[in-house]
């Protein structure tokens, strides 16, 4: 049984911070299907990810998330906020933890202050299912699992989560936190080194060998970006009591299995190079998504194979 009555679908005005990126653009496209009015906030010089039709209500604004002025202006007349910005990656966040805190945690506190001032009462935040939990104590990992992040990125995400819930308690801002597993799909930038699926596909399509850290047994929970976007769209209208949701496929796939599926999609074998394992790689991470299924009426629909085929097609056309 699922509580669809807790998810109301009426058009609202949503400010999407980071709405031009890989996940943000997918969420924007999905929100436009629901006829929401969007104000997409991006860094200067970030171009819109596509042309919007006259029927789509989209404003594209640029600014600095650290600027209270820019953020306050963006919130004018908005009903809800999507916060998708991160200035760091899990792999590099430990190199400059002060920068991680200043540009992510402090910036979010300023955003929350501006929301209080402007009377914006809803925020949906992208957290990290891959890093906030740390080493699994049990599998699959549900939302009550201990949180022991191994990287600054996860610590900062967790701190932001706590401040969101504090602002809900103090100021009545409804916060929904989506701990997303390992997203992949179209528009994912290969150059960032984020995302095994897209990185592997890109290398394989250029006939380059795949680099694997460790013996290929590292297991992750891969989810197509369209399923992530659908969860965010449902969270906009969610009025139930829960705050934190895992957004995941709910199944684990090892790097070796991932390459096996990739070879099936491409119809040929690919060369592999195994490298020494990395200390910060958690061996297995599989998230339990049953709470999101129950509360948001959401479920992942795109299989790893189908998502990989779509992503391969996209890489070949760009």
mmCIF file of C-alpha atoms in Angstrom:
data_model
loop_
_atom_site.group_PDB
_atom_site.id
_atom_site.type_symbol
_atom_site.label_atom_id
_atom_site.label_comp_id
_atom_site.label_asym_id
_atom_site.label_seq_id
_atom_site.Cartn_x
_atom_site.Cartn_y
_atom_site.Cartn_z
ATOM 1 C CA UNK A 1 0.000 0.000 0.000
ATOM 2 C CA UNK A 2 1.377 3.425 -0.786
ATOM 3 C CA UNK A 3 0.319 6.815 0.456
ATOM 4 C CA UNK A 4 -0.230 8.671 -2.808
ATOM 5 C CA UNK A 5 -2.520 11.127 -1.043
ATOM 6 C CA UNK A 6 0.602 12.600 0.581
ATOM 7 C CA UNK A 7 1.944 13.676 -2.810
ATOM 8 C CA UNK A 8 -0.020 16.568 -4.293
ATOM 9 C CA UNK A 9 0.525 17.398 -7.940
ATOM 10 C CA UNK A 10 -0.309 21.032 -8.552
ATOM 11 C CA UNK A 11 1.885 23.512 -10.380
ATOM 12 C CA UNK A 12 4.172 25.566 -8.147
ATOM 13 C CA UNK A 13 7.095 27.937 -8.662
ATOM 14 C CA UNK A 14 10.374 26.131 -8.054
ATOM 15 C CA UNK A 15 13.849 27.642 -7.828
ATOM 16 C CA UNK A 16 16.411 25.014 -8.848
ATOM 17 C CA UNK A 17 19.908 25.784 -7.614
ATOM 18 C CA UNK A 18 22.186 23.805 -9.900
ATOM 19 C CA UNK A 19 19.426 23.137 -12.417
ATOM 20 C CA UNK A 20 21.740 23.150 -15.418
ATOM 21 C CA UNK A 21 23.920 20.194 -14.448
ATOM 22 C CA UNK A 22 23.639 16.482 -15.106
ATOM 23 C CA UNK A 23 21.041 15.710 -12.426
ATOM 24 C CA UNK A 24 19.570 19.231 -12.295
ATOM 25 C CA UNK A 25 18.703 19.303 -15.987
ATOM 26 C CA UNK A 26 16.953 15.930 -15.748
ATOM 27 C CA UNK A 27 14.963 17.200 -12.767
ATOM 28 C CA UNK A 28 14.098 20.417 -14.619
ATOM 29 C CA UNK A 29 12.824 18.445 -17.623
ATOM 30 C CA UNK A 30 10.735 16.237 -15.331
ATOM 31 C CA UNK A 31 9.265 19.220 -13.409
ATOM 32 C CA UNK A 32 8.310 20.867 -16.696
ATOM 33 C CA UNK A 33 6.266 17.755 -17.532
ATOM 34 C CA UNK A 34 4.267 18.538 -14.376
ATOM 35 C CA UNK A 35 3.812 22.143 -15.605
ATOM 36 C CA UNK A 36 5.760 23.728 -12.749
ATOM 37 C CA UNK A 37 7.230 27.208 -13.239
ATOM 38 C CA UNK A 38 11.011 27.036 -12.964
ATOM 39 C CA UNK A 39 13.700 29.531 -12.113
ATOM 40 C CA UNK A 40 17.023 27.806 -12.780
ATOM 41 C CA UNK A 41 20.036 29.236 -10.960
ATOM 42 C CA UNK A 42 23.451 28.434 -12.381
ATOM 43 C CA UNK A 43 27.012 29.726 -12.279
ATOM 44 C CA UNK A 44 27.868 32.529 -14.712
ATOM 45 C CA UNK A 45 28.832 31.268 -18.175
ATOM 46 C CA UNK A 46 26.805 28.062 -17.791
ATOM 47 C CA UNK A 47 24.606 27.912 -20.888
ATOM 48 C CA UNK A 48 21.077 26.453 -20.828
ATOM 49 C CA UNK A 49 21.231 22.703 -21.470
ATOM 50 C CA UNK A 50 18.624 22.953 -24.253
ATOM 51 C CA UNK A 51 16.205 25.396 -25.863
ATOM 52 C CA UNK A 52 12.955 25.743 -23.935
ATOM 53 C CA UNK A 53 9.691 25.909 -25.849
ATOM 54 C CA UNK A 54 7.411 28.953 -25.500
ATOM 55 C CA UNK A 55 4.959 26.814 -23.505
ATOM 56 C CA UNK A 56 7.573 25.913 -20.898
ATOM 57 C CA UNK A 57 7.787 28.421 -18.062
ATOM 58 C CA UNK A 58 11.522 28.697 -17.411
ATOM 59 C CA UNK A 59 13.676 31.588 -16.244
ATOM 60 C CA UNK A 60 17.437 31.076 -16.437
ATOM 61 C CA UNK A 61 19.408 33.167 -13.943
ATOM 62 C CA UNK A 62 23.077 33.153 -13.050
ATOM 63 C CA UNK A 63 24.908 34.079 -9.895
ATOM 64 C CA UNK A 64 27.028 32.916 -6.990
ATOM 65 C CA UNK A 65 25.527 30.613 -4.354
ATOM 66 C CA UNK A 66 27.800 32.342 -1.809
ATOM 67 C CA UNK A 67 26.129 35.687 -2.579
ATOM 68 C CA UNK A 68 23.175 36.409 -0.275
ATOM 69 C CA UNK A 69 22.023 39.052 -2.773
ATOM 70 C CA UNK A 70 21.981 36.639 -5.748
ATOM 71 C CA UNK A 71 20.242 33.921 -3.760
ATOM 72 C CA UNK A 72 17.615 36.268 -2.265
ATOM 73 C CA UNK A 73 16.743 37.656 -5.698
ATOM 74 C CA UNK A 74 16.335 34.124 -7.038
ATOM 75 C CA UNK A 75 13.899 33.241 -4.249
ATOM 76 C CA UNK A 76 11.532 36.161 -4.962
ATOM 77 C CA UNK A 77 8.003 34.801 -5.481
ATOM 78 C CA UNK A 78 9.059 31.138 -5.288
ATOM 79 C CA UNK A 79 7.129 28.352 -3.530
ATOM 80 C CA UNK A 80 9.886 25.739 -3.281
ATOM 81 C CA UNK A 81 13.630 25.239 -3.627
ATOM 82 C CA UNK A 82 15.637 22.379 -5.106
ATOM 83 C CA UNK A 83 19.203 22.456 -3.811
ATOM 84 C CA UNK A 84 21.475 20.420 -6.102
ATOM 85 C CA UNK A 85 24.729 22.373 -5.865
ATOM 86 C CA UNK A 86 27.962 20.834 -4.654
ATOM 87 C CA UNK A 87 31.342 22.448 -5.256
ATOM 88 C CA UNK A 88 33.291 19.294 -4.373
ATOM 89 C CA UNK A 89 33.374 15.607 -5.299
ATOM 90 C CA UNK A 90 33.779 12.660 -2.912
ATOM 91 C CA UNK A 91 37.220 11.957 -4.341
ATOM 92 C CA UNK A 92 38.662 15.440 -3.802
ATOM 93 C CA UNK A 93 36.735 16.794 -0.802
ATOM 94 C CA UNK A 94 39.338 15.701 1.771
ATOM 95 C CA UNK A 95 42.010 17.800 0.048
ATOM 96 C CA UNK A 96 40.495 21.088 1.244
ATOM 97 C CA UNK A 97 37.904 20.533 3.952
ATOM 98 C CA UNK A 98 37.635 24.243 4.819
ATOM 99 C CA UNK A 99 36.690 25.012 1.196
ATOM 100 C CA UNK A 100 34.164 22.158 1.283
ATOM 101 C CA UNK A 101 32.508 23.600 4.402
ATOM 102 C CA UNK A 102 32.611 27.244 3.270
ATOM 103 C CA UNK A 103 31.217 26.698 -0.219
ATOM 104 C CA UNK A 104 28.653 24.026 0.635
ATOM 105 C CA UNK A 105 27.602 24.186 4.295
ATOM 106 C CA UNK A 106 27.937 27.953 4.821
ATOM 107 C CA UNK A 107 26.334 28.672 1.440
ATOM 108 C CA UNK A 108 23.390 26.426 2.374
ATOM 109 C CA UNK A 109 22.935 28.187 5.719
ATOM 110 C CA UNK A 110 22.783 31.501 3.842
ATOM 111 C CA UNK A 111 20.234 29.982 1.441
ATOM 112 C CA UNK A 112 18.115 28.822 4.393
ATOM 113 C CA UNK A 113 18.330 32.294 5.953
ATOM 114 C CA UNK A 114 17.119 33.811 2.690
ATOM 115 C CA UNK A 115 14.258 31.291 2.536
ATOM 116 C CA UNK A 116 13.152 32.303 6.035
ATOM 117 C CA UNK A 117 13.301 35.985 5.049
ATOM 118 C CA UNK A 118 11.333 35.408 1.824
ATOM 119 C CA UNK A 119 8.789 33.002 3.319
ATOM 120 C CA UNK A 120 9.699 30.050 1.060
ATOM 121 C CA UNK A 121 8.465 26.989 2.953
ATOM 122 C CA UNK A 122 9.762 23.936 1.042
ATOM 123 C CA UNK A 123 13.213 22.625 0.149
ATOM 124 C CA UNK A 124 14.313 19.394 -1.496
ATOM 125 C CA UNK A 125 18.029 18.642 -1.071
ATOM 126 C CA UNK A 126 20.222 16.123 -2.866
ATOM 127 C CA UNK A 127 22.295 14.203 -0.366
ATOM 128 C CA UNK A 128 24.665 11.325 -0.980
ATOM 129 C CA UNK A 129 23.572 7.746 -0.456
ATOM 130 C CA UNK A 130 27.073 6.681 -1.428
ATOM 131 C CA UNK A 131 28.990 8.638 1.222
ATOM 132 C CA UNK A 132 26.861 9.641 4.237
ATOM 133 C CA UNK A 133 26.580 6.081 5.595
ATOM 134 C CA UNK A 134 30.229 5.033 5.348
ATOM 135 C CA UNK A 135 31.033 1.328 5.753
ATOM 136 C CA UNK A 136 27.821 -0.721 5.851
ATOM 137 C CA UNK A 137 26.956 -2.292 9.199
ATOM 138 C CA UNK A 138 24.187 -4.227 7.426
ATOM 139 C CA UNK A 139 22.756 -4.488 3.909
ATOM 140 C CA UNK A 140 20.713 -3.149 2.308
ATOM 141 C CA UNK A 141 21.257 0.216 4.002
ATOM 142 C CA UNK A 142 18.040 1.901 5.164
ATOM 143 C CA UNK A 143 17.592 5.478 6.376
ATOM 144 C CA UNK A 144 18.116 4.450 10.031
ATOM 145 C CA UNK A 145 21.576 3.004 9.288
ATOM 146 C CA UNK A 146 24.462 4.668 11.213
ATOM 147 C CA UNK A 147 26.102 7.606 9.401
ATOM 148 C CA UNK A 148 29.905 7.471 9.546
ATOM 149 C CA UNK A 149 31.169 9.231 6.402
ATOM 150 C CA UNK A 150 34.767 8.598 5.338
ATOM 151 C CA UNK A 151 35.076 11.713 3.205
ATOM 152 C CA UNK A 152 34.499 15.418 3.894
ATOM 153 C CA UNK A 153 31.884 15.435 1.107
ATOM 154 C CA UNK A 154 29.723 13.029 3.157
ATOM 155 C CA UNK A 155 30.327 14.897 6.427
ATOM 156 C CA UNK A 156 29.242 18.176 4.805
ATOM 157 C CA UNK A 157 26.154 16.594 3.212
ATOM 158 C CA UNK A 158 25.186 15.179 6.601
ATOM 159 C CA UNK A 159 25.710 18.528 8.343
ATOM 160 C CA UNK A 160 23.507 20.210 5.711
ATOM 161 C CA UNK A 161 20.817 17.564 6.346
ATOM 162 C CA UNK A 162 20.878 18.360 10.083
ATOM 163 C CA UNK A 163 20.605 22.113 9.478
ATOM 164 C CA UNK A 164 17.691 21.562 7.079
ATOM 165 C CA UNK A 165 15.838 19.614 9.756
ATOM 166 C CA UNK A 166 16.732 22.246 12.347
ATOM 167 C CA UNK A 167 15.205 24.939 10.108
ATOM 168 C CA UNK A 168 12.113 22.783 9.679
ATOM 169 C CA UNK A 169 11.830 22.652 13.478
ATOM 170 C CA UNK A 170 12.576 26.367 14.022
ATOM 171 C CA UNK A 171 10.905 27.964 10.996
ATOM 172 C CA UNK A 172 8.465 25.422 9.552
ATOM 173 C CA UNK A 173 10.377 24.973 6.285
ATOM 174 C CA UNK A 174 9.432 21.486 5.066
ATOM 175 C CA UNK A 175 12.683 19.728 4.153
ATOM 176 C CA UNK A 176 12.973 16.583 2.075
ATOM 177 C CA UNK A 177 16.395 15.008 1.785
ATOM 178 C CA UNK A 178 17.012 12.536 -1.016
ATOM 179 C CA UNK A 179 20.064 10.342 -0.460
ATOM 180 C CA UNK A 180 20.778 9.331 -4.028
ATOM 181 C CA UNK A 181 22.802 6.190 -4.765
ATOM 182 C CA UNK A 182 25.072 6.167 -7.872
ATOM 183 C CA UNK A 183 23.278 8.114 -10.600
ATOM 184 C CA UNK A 184 24.215 7.721 -14.255
ATOM 185 C CA UNK A 185 22.803 8.631 -17.630
ATOM 186 C CA UNK A 186 22.561 11.182 -20.382
ATOM 187 C CA UNK A 187 24.305 14.569 -19.908
ATOM 188 C CA UNK A 188 26.720 13.175 -17.299
ATOM 189 C CA UNK A 189 30.076 14.854 -17.900
ATOM 190 C CA UNK A 190 32.749 12.269 -18.520
ATOM 191 C CA UNK A 191 35.556 14.676 -17.626
ATOM 192 C CA UNK A 192 34.716 14.969 -13.910
ATOM 193 C CA UNK A 193 35.613 11.340 -13.280
ATOM 194 C CA UNK A 194 32.222 10.927 -11.581
ATOM 195 C CA UNK A 195 30.209 7.863 -12.412
ATOM 196 C CA UNK A 196 31.640 4.481 -13.371
ATOM 197 C CA UNK A 197 28.919 3.747 -15.941
ATOM 198 C CA UNK A 198 29.456 6.868 -18.039
ATOM 199 C CA UNK A 199 33.256 6.811 -17.658
ATOM 200 C CA UNK A 200 33.440 3.146 -18.691
ATOM 201 C CA UNK A 201 31.086 3.637 -21.642
ATOM 202 C CA UNK A 202 33.037 6.646 -22.854
ATOM 203 C CA UNK A 203 36.353 4.779 -22.745
ATOM 204 C CA UNK A 204 34.914 1.629 -24.320
ATOM 205 C CA UNK A 205 33.385 3.618 -27.192
ATOM 206 C CA UNK A 206 36.852 5.104 -27.847
ATOM 207 C CA UNK A 207 38.398 1.609 -27.720
ATOM 208 C CA UNK A 208 40.382 2.494 -24.616
ATOM 209 C CA UNK A 209 40.925 -0.031 -21.797
ATOM 210 C CA UNK A 210 38.786 0.315 -18.667
ATOM 211 C CA UNK A 211 40.632 1.174 -15.455
ATOM 212 C CA UNK A 212 39.349 -0.706 -12.422
ATOM 213 C CA UNK A 213 40.478 0.158 -8.890
ATOM 214 C CA UNK A 214 40.836 -3.104 -6.979
ATOM 215 C CA UNK A 215 39.730 -6.545 -8.177
ATOM 216 C CA UNK A 216 36.394 -5.409 -9.612
ATOM 217 C CA UNK A 217 34.367 -6.639 -6.639
ATOM 218 C CA UNK A 218 33.471 -3.112 -5.440
ATOM 219 C CA UNK A 219 29.664 -3.142 -5.528
ATOM 220 C CA UNK A 220 27.398 -0.147 -6.014
ATOM 221 C CA UNK A 221 23.737 0.658 -6.464
ATOM 222 C CA UNK A 222 23.348 2.321 -9.877
ATOM 223 C CA UNK A 223 20.254 4.349 -10.715
ATOM 224 C CA UNK A 224 19.306 6.043 -13.970
ATOM 225 C CA UNK A 225 19.009 9.820 -13.795
ATOM 226 C CA UNK A 226 15.395 9.777 -15.069
ATOM 227 C CA UNK A 227 14.395 7.745 -12.004
ATOM 228 C CA UNK A 228 16.241 10.218 -9.768
ATOM 229 C CA UNK A 229 14.368 13.087 -11.444
ATOM 230 C CA UNK A 230 11.032 11.359 -10.913
ATOM 231 C CA UNK A 231 11.756 11.055 -7.175
ATOM 232 C CA UNK A 232 12.514 14.790 -6.953
ATOM 233 C CA UNK A 233 9.327 15.628 -8.850
ATOM 234 C CA UNK A 234 7.320 13.604 -6.334
ATOM 235 C CA UNK A 235 9.134 15.173 -3.389
ATOM 236 C CA UNK A 236 8.030 18.669 -4.490
ATOM 237 C CA UNK A 237 4.430 17.799 -3.686
ATOM 238 C CA UNK A 238 5.121 15.520 -0.716
ATOM 239 C CA UNK A 239 3.280 16.543 2.450
ATOM 240 C CA UNK A 240 3.814 13.461 4.605
ATOM 241 C CA UNK A 241 5.760 13.145 7.882
ATOM 242 C CA UNK A 242 9.028 11.671 6.589
ATOM 243 C CA UNK A 243 12.114 13.723 5.777
ATOM 244 C CA UNK A 244 14.928 11.486 4.503
ATOM 245 C CA UNK A 245 14.642 9.044 1.591
ATOM 246 C CA UNK A 246 17.069 6.689 -0.104
ATOM 247 C CA UNK A 247 16.736 6.949 -3.879
ATOM 248 C CA UNK A 248 18.280 3.843 -5.380
ATOM 249 C CA UNK A 249 17.734 0.797 -7.563
ATOM 250 C CA UNK A 250 17.924 -1.382 -4.445
ATOM 251 C CA UNK A 251 20.245 -3.869 -6.170
ATOM 252 C CA UNK A 252 24.020 -4.133 -6.068
ATOM 253 C CA UNK A 253 26.197 -4.476 -9.152
ATOM 254 C CA UNK A 254 29.947 -5.124 -8.948
ATOM 255 C CA UNK A 255 32.341 -3.376 -11.332
ATOM 256 C CA UNK A 256 33.006 -6.717 -13.034
ATOM 257 C CA UNK A 257 29.253 -7.300 -13.495
ATOM 258 C CA UNK A 258 28.900 -3.720 -14.756
ATOM 259 C CA UNK A 259 31.518 -4.349 -17.431
ATOM 260 C CA UNK A 260 29.759 -7.600 -18.353
ATOM 261 C CA UNK A 261 26.501 -5.698 -18.997
ATOM 262 C CA UNK A 262 28.443 -3.009 -20.887
ATOM 263 C CA UNK A 263 29.923 -5.695 -23.172
ATOM 264 C CA UNK A 264 26.417 -7.057 -23.829
ATOM 265 C CA UNK A 265 25.154 -3.552 -24.694
ATOM 266 C CA UNK A 266 28.074 -2.881 -27.049
ATOM 267 C CA UNK A 267 28.122 -6.426 -28.430
ATOM 268 C CA UNK A 268 31.858 -6.903 -27.942
ATOM 269 C CA UNK A 269 34.500 -7.452 -25.301
ATOM 270 C CA UNK A 270 36.449 -4.534 -23.843
ATOM 271 C CA UNK A 271 39.987 -4.461 -22.428
ATOM 272 C CA UNK A 272 40.394 -4.046 -18.663
ATOM 273 C CA UNK A 273 43.277 -2.788 -16.541
ATOM 274 C CA UNK A 274 43.145 -3.590 -12.828
ATOM 275 C CA UNK A 275 44.828 -1.098 -10.488
ATOM 276 C CA UNK A 276 45.425 -1.196 -6.703
ATOM 277 C CA UNK A 277 42.272 -0.537 -4.665
ATOM 278 C CA UNK A 278 41.602 2.909 -3.143
ATOM 279 C CA UNK A 279 41.355 3.318 0.630
ATOM 280 C CA UNK A 280 38.186 5.453 0.513
ATOM 281 C CA UNK A 281 36.165 3.015 -1.627
ATOM 282 C CA UNK A 282 33.515 1.311 0.528
ATOM 283 C CA UNK A 283 33.461 -2.353 -0.654
ATOM 284 C CA UNK A 284 29.667 -2.679 -0.937
ATOM 285 C CA UNK A 285 26.908 -0.062 -0.922
ATOM 286 C CA UNK A 286 23.297 -1.063 -1.606
ATOM 287 C CA UNK A 287 20.465 1.176 -0.437
ATOM 288 C CA UNK A 288 17.006 0.094 0.683
ATOM 289 C CA UNK A 289 14.483 2.265 -1.211
ATOM 290 C CA UNK A 290 11.281 0.908 0.367
ATOM 291 C CA UNK A 291 10.516 4.118 2.303
ATOM 292 C CA UNK A 292 10.514 6.211 -0.907
ATOM 293 C CA UNK A 293 8.332 3.599 -2.602
ATOM 294 C CA UNK A 294 5.830 3.738 0.242
ATOM 295 C CA UNK A 295 5.768 7.475 0.980
ATOM 296 C CA UNK A 296 6.393 9.014 -2.450
ATOM 297 C CA UNK A 297 4.653 6.358 -4.544
ATOM 298 C CA UNK A 298 7.947 6.194 -6.445
ATOM 299 C CA UNK A 299 9.811 3.291 -7.962
ATOM 300 C CA UNK A 300 12.833 2.941 -10.235
ATOM 301 C CA UNK A 301 11.739 2.007 -13.751
ATOM 302 C CA UNK A 302 14.864 2.013 -15.918
ATOM 303 C CA UNK A 303 17.001 -1.122 -15.730
ATOM 304 C CA UNK A 304 20.781 -0.868 -15.698
ATOM 305 C CA UNK A 305 20.986 -2.401 -19.172
ATOM 306 C CA UNK A 306 18.352 -0.070 -20.666
ATOM 307 C CA UNK A 307 19.904 2.954 -18.959
ATOM 308 C CA UNK A 308 23.328 1.965 -20.230
ATOM 309 C CA UNK A 309 22.048 1.578 -23.797
ATOM 310 C CA UNK A 310 20.458 5.053 -23.595
ATOM 311 C CA UNK A 311 23.644 6.560 -22.208
ATOM 312 C CA UNK A 312 25.765 4.911 -24.910
ATOM 313 C CA UNK A 313 23.453 6.326 -27.586
ATOM 314 C CA UNK A 314 23.716 9.786 -26.024
ATOM 315 C CA UNK A 315 27.536 9.687 -25.839
ATOM 316 C CA UNK A 316 27.676 8.723 -29.518
ATOM 317 C CA UNK A 317 25.554 11.723 -30.564
ATOM 318 C CA UNK A 318 27.486 14.342 -28.567
#
